Amino acid sequence: MLTYLNNQRYEKNTLFLSLLAGLTFGMVSLTSCSSDDDNDSKKKVMNFQEASDVIDLSKLTDGYVYTIKDGSVLTGTVENKGIGLFLADGATVTLDNATIKGTDVDAYDWGGLQCLGNATIILKEGTTNYVRGFWSEYPGIYVPDNHTVVIKGDGTLTACSNGNGAGIGGGFFKPSGNVEIQGGNITANGGTWAAGIGGGNGASCGNITISGGNVIAQGGKSGAGIGSGTDTSCGEIVISGGTVTAIGGDKFDDRDSYGAGIGCGGFRNEAGSSSTACKKIIIQNTVTSVSATKVPGCVNSVGRSTKETKCGQIVIGGTMYWDSENYVNSGENYLTKSTMVYEPEK
């Protein structure tokens, strides 16, 4: 796949393989493929010296893609630049007052942070971090399909799309993997048709697990706060700890296409919302509190967004309220509240 940065041509597959092998502590190394008039690519290797494994984003060069290796620390601000920040497979990266404000240009087709595989992001205690995607079709933090990103620590993170992607998860027709949040003060805002945490439009997402932290997730129009985007499905949602606030998105147009607080997004296709679904939703009695809010017109604050959407079992505090086909245990009263609040007795 080709993209153009600063009027140069880059072949991503070649570029990324070289990057994975090239970045070490104290050195940011990248490979680019530029072309002559006859379009014959020539490999060109450039090294940008860093003082240590702490990478100051403000000093990175416009027009290049960087792969961030295990153990790196990102700090400083990048704004109004076409820079790719790709987390190497298996990397653990710390955010230390990092601000990434992606530029919405289709040549920069990646998220604010783009995971190449499994990754762990640590939010350094006492820091405030901000990650916005680049091209509008990508999320703030992109998790590739069949892989997992873990976010933990005691810092603060705001993650958002530049248009049509999730805050954390997938993008516009870009499937995503699993999201696991273990700690931190996290706000995730979805773009149009996308979840705050979870899927984008027309692209499935994996499992979502929250075991700690203070999490606020706002779905974009037709997107769930936590769960699926529009016209797509998500995996299991398990919340076992922390304080969670999830707000579903309003309808995008005159179709009754809403997003639940936790669960299903809406629909864009003319056939309705039969393709929109989520698997089992479990909220355990070990959480501090969980609230899920829907807008008027949405069926459930937790679970289905319309009567046509599909959802697996919904179990809250050990009690089942939806058995994947019908309400049980007065679920028709509990799950349909404009705001469902669960605070276990201590």
CSV table of C-alpha atoms in Angstrom, one decimal:
chain,number,residue,atom,x,y,z
A,1,MET,CA,0.0,0.0,0.0
A,2,LEU,CA,1.4,3.4,-1.0
A,3,THR,CA,1.1,6.7,0.8
A,4,TYR,CA,2.6,10.1,0.1
A,5,LEU,CA,4.4,12.1,2.8
A,6,ASN,CA,5.9,15.4,1.8
A,7,ASN,CA,5.6,14.5,-1.9
A,8,GLN,CA,7.6,11.3,-1.4
A,9,ARG,CA,6.3,7.8,-2.0
A,10,TYR,CA,6.5,5.2,0.8
A,11,GLU,CA,5.7,1.6,0.6
A,12,LYS,CA,4.4,0.7,4.0
A,13,ASN,CA,5.1,-3.0,4.1
A,14,THR,CA,8.8,-2.5,3.4
A,15,LEU,CA,8.9,0.5,5.7
A,16,PHE,CA,7.4,-1.1,8.7
A,17,LEU,CA,9.5,-4.3,8.5
A,18,SER,CA,12.7,-2.2,8.5
A,19,LEU,CA,11.4,0.0,11.4
A,20,LEU,CA,10.7,-3.0,13.6
A,21,ALA,CA,14.3,-3.9,13.5
A,22,GLY,CA,15.8,-0.4,13.6
A,23,LEU,CA,14.7,1.5,16.7
A,24,THR,CA,16.8,1.0,19.8
A,25,PHE,CA,17.2,2.9,23.0
A,26,GLY,CA,18.9,6.2,22.1
A,27,MET,CA,18.3,5.8,18.4
A,28,VAL,CA,15.2,6.3,16.3
A,29,SER,CA,15.8,4.6,13.0
A,30,LEU,CA,13.6,4.5,9.9
A,31,THR,CA,13.6,3.3,6.4
A,32,SER,CA,11.8,5.1,3.6
A,33,CYS,CA,11.2,4.1,0.0
A,34,SER,CA,11.4,7.2,-2.3
A,35,SER,CA,10.9,7.0,-6.0
A,36,ASP,CA,12.6,8.5,-9.1
A,37,ASP,CA,10.5,9.7,-12.1
A,38,ASP,CA,10.4,6.1,-13.3
A,39,ASN,CA,8.8,5.0,-10.0
A,40,ASP,CA,11.6,2.6,-9.2
A,41,SER,CA,11.9,2.5,-5.4
A,42,LYS,CA,15.2,3.0,-3.7
A,43,LYS,CA,15.6,2.1,-0.1
A,44,LYS,CA,17.0,4.9,2.0
A,45,VAL,CA,17.9,4.6,5.7
A,46,MET,CA,17.9,7.6,8.0
A,47,ASN,CA,18.8,7.7,11.7
A,48,PHE,CA,17.7,10.4,14.0
A,49,GLN,CA,19.7,10.5,17.2
A,50,GLU,CA,17.9,10.7,20.5
A,51,ALA,CA,19.5,11.4,23.9
A,52,SER,CA,18.0,8.4,25.5
A,53,ASP,CA,15.0,6.1,25.4
A,54,VAL,CA,12.9,9.2,26.2
A,55,ILE,CA,11.5,10.4,22.8
A,56,ASP,CA,10.5,14.1,22.6
A,57,LEU,CA,7.7,14.2,20.1
A,58,SER,CA,8.3,17.9,19.3
A,59,LYS,CA,11.7,17.0,17.9
A,60,LEU,CA,10.5,14.3,15.4
A,61,THR,CA,10.7,15.2,11.7
A,62,ASP,CA,7.6,15.9,9.7
A,63,GLY,CA,6.9,13.3,7.0
A,64,TYR,CA,8.2,10.2,8.6
A,65,VAL,CA,6.9,7.1,10.3
A,66,TYR,CA,8.5,5.9,13.6
A,67,THR,CA,8.2,2.5,15.2
A,68,ILE,CA,8.4,2.9,19.0
A,69,LYS,CA,10.2,0.0,20.6
A,70,ASP,CA,9.7,-1.7,24.0
A,71,GLY,CA,10.7,0.4,27.0
A,72,SER,CA,10.3,3.8,25.3
A,73,VAL,CA,8.8,6.9,26.9
A,74,LEU,CA,6.9,9.5,24.8
A,75,THR,CA,6.8,13.1,26.0
A,76,GLY,CA,6.2,16.5,24.4
A,77,THR,CA,3.8,17.6,21.7
A,78,VAL,CA,3.4,16.8,18.0
A,79,GLU,CA,0.9,18.9,16.1
A,80,ASN,CA,0.4,20.0,12.5
A,81,LYS,CA,2.8,17.3,11.3
A,82,GLY,CA,2.5,14.1,9.3
A,83,ILE,CA,4.2,11.8,11.7
A,84,GLY,CA,3.4,8.1,12.2
A,85,LEU,CA,3.8,6.6,15.7
A,86,PHE,CA,3.7,2.9,15.6
A,87,LEU,CA,4.1,0.7,18.7
A,88,ALA,CA,6.1,-2.4,18.0
A,89,ASP,CA,4.5,-5.8,18.6
A,90,GLY,CA,4.9,-6.6,22.2
A,91,ALA,CA,6.1,-3.2,23.2
A,92,THR,CA,5.4,-1.5,26.6
A,93,VAL,CA,5.5,2.3,26.1
A,94,THR,CA,5.0,5.0,28.8
A,95,LEU,CA,3.2,8.3,28.1
A,96,ASP,CA,4.7,11.1,30.1
A,97,ASN,CA,2.7,14.3,29.3
A,98,ALA,CA,2.5,13.3,25.7
A,99,THR,CA,0.2,15.3,23.4
A,100,ILE,CA,-0.5,13.8,19.9
A,101,LYS,CA,-2.8,16.0,17.8
A,102,GLY,CA,-3.1,14.1,14.5
A,103,THR,CA,-3.6,16.0,11.2
A,104,ASP,CA,-6.6,14.8,9.2
A,105,VAL,CA,-5.0,14.1,5.8
A,106,ASP,CA,-5.7,10.9,4.0
A,107,ALA,CA,-2.0,10.3,3.3
A,108,TYR,CA,-1.5,10.0,7.1
A,109,ASP,CA,-3.7,6.8,7.3
A,110,TRP,CA,-3.1,5.8,10.9
A,111,GLY,CA,-4.2,6.5,14.4
A,112,GLY,CA,-2.6,8.8,16.9
A,113,LEU,CA,-0.9,5.7,18.3
A,114,GLN,CA,-1.0,2.7,15.9
A,115,CYS,CA,-0.3,-0.7,17.5
A,116,LEU,CA,1.5,-3.1,15.2
A,117,GLY,CA,0.5,-6.1,17.4
A,118,ASN,CA,0.0,-6.5,21.1
A,119,ALA,CA,1.0,-3.5,23.2
A,120,THR,CA,0.9,-2.0,26.7
A,121,ILE,CA,0.5,1.7,27.3
A,122,ILE,CA,1.5,3.0,30.8
A,123,LEU,CA,0.1,6.4,31.9
A,124,LYS,CA,2.8,7.8,34.1
A,125,GLU,CA,1.5,9.0,37.5
A,126,GLY,CA,0.6,12.6,37.6
A,127,THR,CA,0.8,13.2,33.9
A,128,THR,CA,-1.9,14.4,31.4
A,129,ASN,CA,-1.8,12.8,28.0
A,130,TYR,CA,-3.8,13.4,24.8
A,131,VAL,CA,-4.0,11.3,21.7
A,132,ARG,CA,-6.0,12.2,18.6
A,133,GLY,CA,-6.0,10.2,15.4
A,134,PHE,CA,-4.5,11.4,12.1
A,135,TRP,CA,-6.7,10.5,9.1
A,136,SER,CA,-10.4,10.8,10.1
A,137,GLU,CA,-11.0,7.1,9.4
A,138,TYR,CA,-8.7,6.0,12.2
A,139,PRO,CA,-9.2,6.1,16.0
A,140,GLY,CA,-7.1,7.8,18.6
A,141,ILE,CA,-5.5,4.6,19.5
A,142,TYR,CA,-5.7,1.8,17.0
A,143,VAL,CA,-5.7,-1.9,18.0
A,144,PRO,CA,-5.2,-4.3,15.2
A,145,ASP,CA,-7.6,-7.2,14.7
A,146,ASN,CA,-6.8,-10.3,16.8
A,147,HIS,CA,-4.4,-8.4,19.1
A,148,THR,CA,-4.7,-6.6,22.4
A,149,VAL,CA,-3.8,-3.3,23.9
A,150,VAL,CA,-3.5,-2.9,27.6
A,151,ILE,CA,-3.7,0.5,29.2
A,152,LYS,CA,-2.7,1.0,32.8
A,153,GLY,CA,-1.1,3.4,35.2
A,154,ASP,CA,-2.1,6.4,37.3
A,155,GLY,CA,-2.0,9.2,34.8
A,156,THR,CA,-4.7,10.8,32.7
A,157,LEU,CA,-5.5,10.1,29.0
A,158,THR,CA,-7.9,11.6,26.6
A,159,ALA,CA,-8.2,9.6,23.3
A,160,CYS,CA,-10.4,10.7,20.3
A,161,SER,CA,-10.8,10.3,16.6
A,162,ASN,CA,-10.3,13.0,14.1
A,163,GLY,CA,-13.6,12.2,12.5
A,164,ASN,CA,-15.0,8.7,12.1
A,165,GLY,CA,-13.0,6.4,14.3
A,166,ALA,CA,-13.3,5.2,17.9
A,167,GLY,CA,-11.5,6.9,20.8
A,168,ILE,CA,-9.8,3.6,21.5
A,169,GLY,CA,-10.3,0.6,19.2
A,170,GLY,CA,-11.2,0.6,15.5
A,171,GLY,CA,-11.9,2.9,12.6
A,172,PHE,CA,-14.1,3.3,9.5
A,173,PHE,CA,-14.2,-0.2,8.0
A,174,LYS,CA,-11.1,-1.0,10.0
A,175,PRO,CA,-11.6,-4.0,12.4
A,176,SER,CA,-10.0,-3.9,15.8
A,177,GLY,CA,-8.8,-6.2,18.5
A,178,ASN,CA,-9.2,-6.3,22.2
A,179,VAL,CA,-9.0,-3.4,24.6
A,180,GLU,CA,-8.0,-4.0,28.2
A,181,ILE,CA,-8.1,-1.1,30.7
A,182,GLN,CA,-6.5,-1.8,34.1
A,183,GLY,CA,-6.1,1.8,35.4
A,184,GLY,CA,-5.8,5.5,34.8
A,185,ASN,CA,-8.2,8.4,34.3
A,186,ILE,CA,-9.3,7.8,30.8
A,187,THR,CA,-11.7,9.7,28.6
A,188,ALA,CA,-12.5,8.2,25.2
A,189,ASN,CA,-14.6,10.0,22.6
A,190,GLY,CA,-15.8,8.3,19.5
A,191,GLY,CA,-16.3,10.0,16.2
A,192,THR,CA,-19.4,9.7,14.0
A,193,TRP,CA,-20.6,6.1,13.7
A,194,ALA,CA,-18.0,4.9,16.2
A,195,ALA,CA,-17.9,3.9,19.8
A,196,GLY,CA,-15.9,5.7,22.5
A,197,ILE,CA,-14.2,2.4,23.3
A,198,GLY,CA,-14.7,-0.4,20.7
A,199,GLY,CA,-15.6,-0.5,17.0
A,200,GLY,CA,-15.9,2.0,14.2
A,201,ASN,CA,-18.3,1.9,11.3
A,202,GLY,CA,-18.7,-1.4,9.5
A,203,ALA,CA,-15.8,-3.1,11.3
A,204,SER,CA,-16.0,-5.5,14.2
A,205,CYS,CA,-14.1,-5.2,17.4
A,206,GLY,CA,-12.8,-7.7,19.9
A,207,ASN,CA,-13.4,-8.0,23.6
A,208,ILE,CA,-13.4,-5.0,26.0
A,209,THR,CA,-12.3,-5.5,29.6
A,210,ILE,CA,-12.1,-2.9,32.3
A,211,SER,CA,-10.7,-3.9,35.6
A,212,GLY,CA,-9.7,-0.6,37.2
A,213,GLY,CA,-9.4,3.2,36.7
A,214,ASN,CA,-11.9,5.9,36.1
A,215,VAL,CA,-13.2,5.6,32.6
A,216,ILE,CA,-15.5,7.9,30.7
A,217,ALA,CA,-16.6,6.7,27.2
A,218,GLN,CA,-18.7,8.8,24.9
A,219,GLY,CA,-20.0,7.3,21.7
A,220,GLY,CA,-20.2,9.4,18.5
A,221,LYS,CA,-23.5,9.6,16.6
A,222,SER,CA,-24.9,6.1,16.2
A,223,GLY,CA,-22.0,4.7,18.3
A,224,ALA,CA,-22.1,3.0,21.7
A,225,GLY,CA,-20.2,4.5,24.6
A,226,ILE,CA,-18.5,1.1,25.1
A,227,GLY,CA,-19.1,-1.6,22.5
A,228,SER,CA,-19.8,-1.7,18.8
A,229,GLY,CA,-19.8,1.0,16.2
A,230,THR,CA,-22.4,1.3,13.4
A,231,ASP,CA,-23.4,-1.8,11.3
A,232,THR,CA,-21.1,-4.1,13.1
A,233,SER,CA,-20.5,-6.3,16.1
A,234,CYS,CA,-18.2,-6.4,19.2
A,235,GLY,CA,-17.0,-9.2,21.4
A,236,GLU,CA,-17.6,-9.7,25.1
A,237,ILE,CA,-17.7,-6.6,27.4
A,238,VAL,CA,-16.5,-7.4,31.0
A,239,ILE,CA,-16.3,-4.7,33.7
A,240,SER,CA,-14.8,-6.0,36.9
A,241,GLY,CA,-13.4,-2.9,38.6
A,242,GLY,CA,-13.1,0.9,38.7
A,243,THR,CA,-15.6,3.6,38.0
A,244,VAL,CA,-17.1,3.6,34.5
A,245,THR,CA,-19.4,6.1,32.8
A,246,ALA,CA,-20.6,5.2,29.3
A,247,ILE,CA,-22.8,7.5,27.2
A,248,GLY,CA,-24.4,6.3,24.0
A,249,GLY,CA,-24.4,8.5,20.9
A,250,ASP,CA,-27.4,10.2,19.4
A,251,LYS,CA,-28.9,9.3,16.0
A,252,PHE,CA,-27.0,10.5,13.0
A,253,ASP,CA,-29.9,11.4,10.8
A,254,ASP,CA,-33.7,10.8,10.6
A,255,ARG,CA,-33.2,7.1,11.1
A,256,ASP,CA,-33.7,5.8,14.6
A,257,SER,CA,-30.0,4.8,14.8
A,258,TYR,CA,-28.7,5.3,18.3
A,259,GLY,CA,-25.9,3.9,20.4
A,260,ALA,CA,-26.4,2.2,23.7
A,261,GLY,CA,-24.3,3.3,26.7
A,262,ILE,CA,-22.8,-0.2,26.8
A,263,GLY,CA,-23.5,-2.6,24.0
A,264,CYS,CA,-24.7,-2.1,20.5
A,265,GLY,CA,-24.2,0.9,18.2
A,266,GLY,CA,-26.7,1.9,15.5
A,267,PHE,CA,-27.1,1.3,11.8
A,268,ARG,CA,-26.5,3.1,8.5
A,269,ASN,CA,-27.6,0.3,6.0
A,270,GLU,CA,-31.0,0.5,4.5
A,271,ALA,CA,-31.8,-3.0,5.7
A,272,GLY,CA,-32.0,-1.8,9.3
A,273,SER,CA,-29.8,-2.9,12.1
A,274,SER,CA,-29.7,-6.7,11.9
A,275,SER,CA,-25.9,-6.6,11.4
A,276,THR,CA,-25.3,-4.7,14.6
A,277,ALA,CA,-24.6,-6.9,17.6
A,278,CYS,CA,-22.6,-7.4,20.8
A,279,LYS,CA,-21.7,-10.6,22.7
A,280,LYS,CA,-22.2,-11.1,26.4
A,281,ILE,CA,-22.0,-8.1,28.8
A,282,ILE,CA,-20.9,-8.8,32.4
A,283,ILE,CA,-20.6,-6.2,35.1
A,284,GLN,CA,-19.3,-7.7,38.3
A,285,ASN,CA,-19.9,-6.8,41.9
A,286,THR,CA,-16.2,-5.8,42.3
A,287,VAL,CA,-16.7,-2.5,40.5
A,288,THR,CA,-16.9,0.8,42.3
A,289,SER,CA,-19.8,2.0,40.1
A,290,VAL,CA,-21.0,1.7,36.5
A,291,SER,CA,-23.4,4.0,34.8
A,292,ALA,CA,-24.7,3.7,31.2
A,293,THR,CA,-26.8,6.4,29.6
A,294,LYS,CA,-28.9,6.3,26.4
A,295,VAL,CA,-30.6,9.1,24.5
A,296,PRO,CA,-34.4,9.1,24.1
A,297,GLY,CA,-35.4,6.7,21.4
A,298,CYS,CA,-32.7,4.2,22.1
A,299,VAL,CA,-34.1,0.9,23.5
A,300,ASN,CA,-31.6,0.1,26.2
A,301,SER,CA,-28.9,1.9,28.2
A,302,VAL,CA,-27.1,-1.5,28.3
A,303,GLY,CA,-27.5,-4.0,25.5
A,304,ARG,CA,-29.5,-3.4,22.3
A,305,SER,CA,-29.8,-0.1,20.7
A,306,THR,CA,-32.9,-1.0,18.7
A,307,LYS,CA,-35.3,-4.0,18.8
A,308,GLU,CA,-33.6,-5.4,15.7
A,309,THR,CA,-30.0,-5.4,17.1
A,310,LYS,CA,-28.7,-8.5,18.9
A,311,CYS,CA,-27.0,-8.9,22.2
A,312,GLY,CA,-25.7,-11.8,24.3
A,313,GLN,CA,-26.6,-12.4,27.9
A,314,ILE,CA,-26.4,-9.4,30.2
A,315,VAL,CA,-25.4,-10.1,33.8
A,316,ILE,CA,-25.0,-7.3,36.3
A,317,GLY,CA,-23.9,-8.0,39.9
A,318,GLY,CA,-24.5,-11.7,39.4
A,319,THR,CA,-28.1,-11.3,38.2
A,320,MET,CA,-29.1,-12.0,34.6
A,321,TYR,CA,-31.3,-9.3,33.1
A,322,TRP,CA,-31.3,-10.5,29.4
A,323,ASP,CA,-30.9,-14.1,28.4
A,324,SER,CA,-29.8,-13.2,24.8
A,325,GLU,CA,-33.4,-13.3,23.6
A,326,ASN,CA,-35.7,-12.0,26.3
A,327,TYR,CA,-35.7,-9.8,29.4
A,328,VAL,CA,-35.5,-11.7,32.7
A,329,ASN,CA,-35.6,-10.6,36.4
A,330,SER,CA,-37.3,-7.3,35.5
A,331,GLY,CA,-34.7,-6.5,33.0
A,332,GLU,CA,-37.3,-4.6,30.9
A,333,ASN,CA,-37.4,-2.0,33.7
A,334,TYR,CA,-33.7,-1.9,34.6
A,335,LEU,CA,-32.0,-2.0,31.3
A,336,THR,CA,-34.3,0.5,29.6
A,337,LYS,CA,-33.7,3.3,32.1
A,338,SER,CA,-32.3,6.5,30.6
A,339,THR,CA,-29.4,6.0,32.9
A,340,MET,CA,-28.7,2.6,34.4
A,341,VAL,CA,-26.5,2.9,37.6
A,342,TYR,CA,-25.0,-0.1,39.3
A,343,GLU,CA,-23.2,0.4,42.6
A,344,PRO,CA,-22.7,-2.8,44.5
A,345,GLU,CA,-23.4,-2.9,48.2
A,346,LYS,CA,-20.2,-2.9,50.3
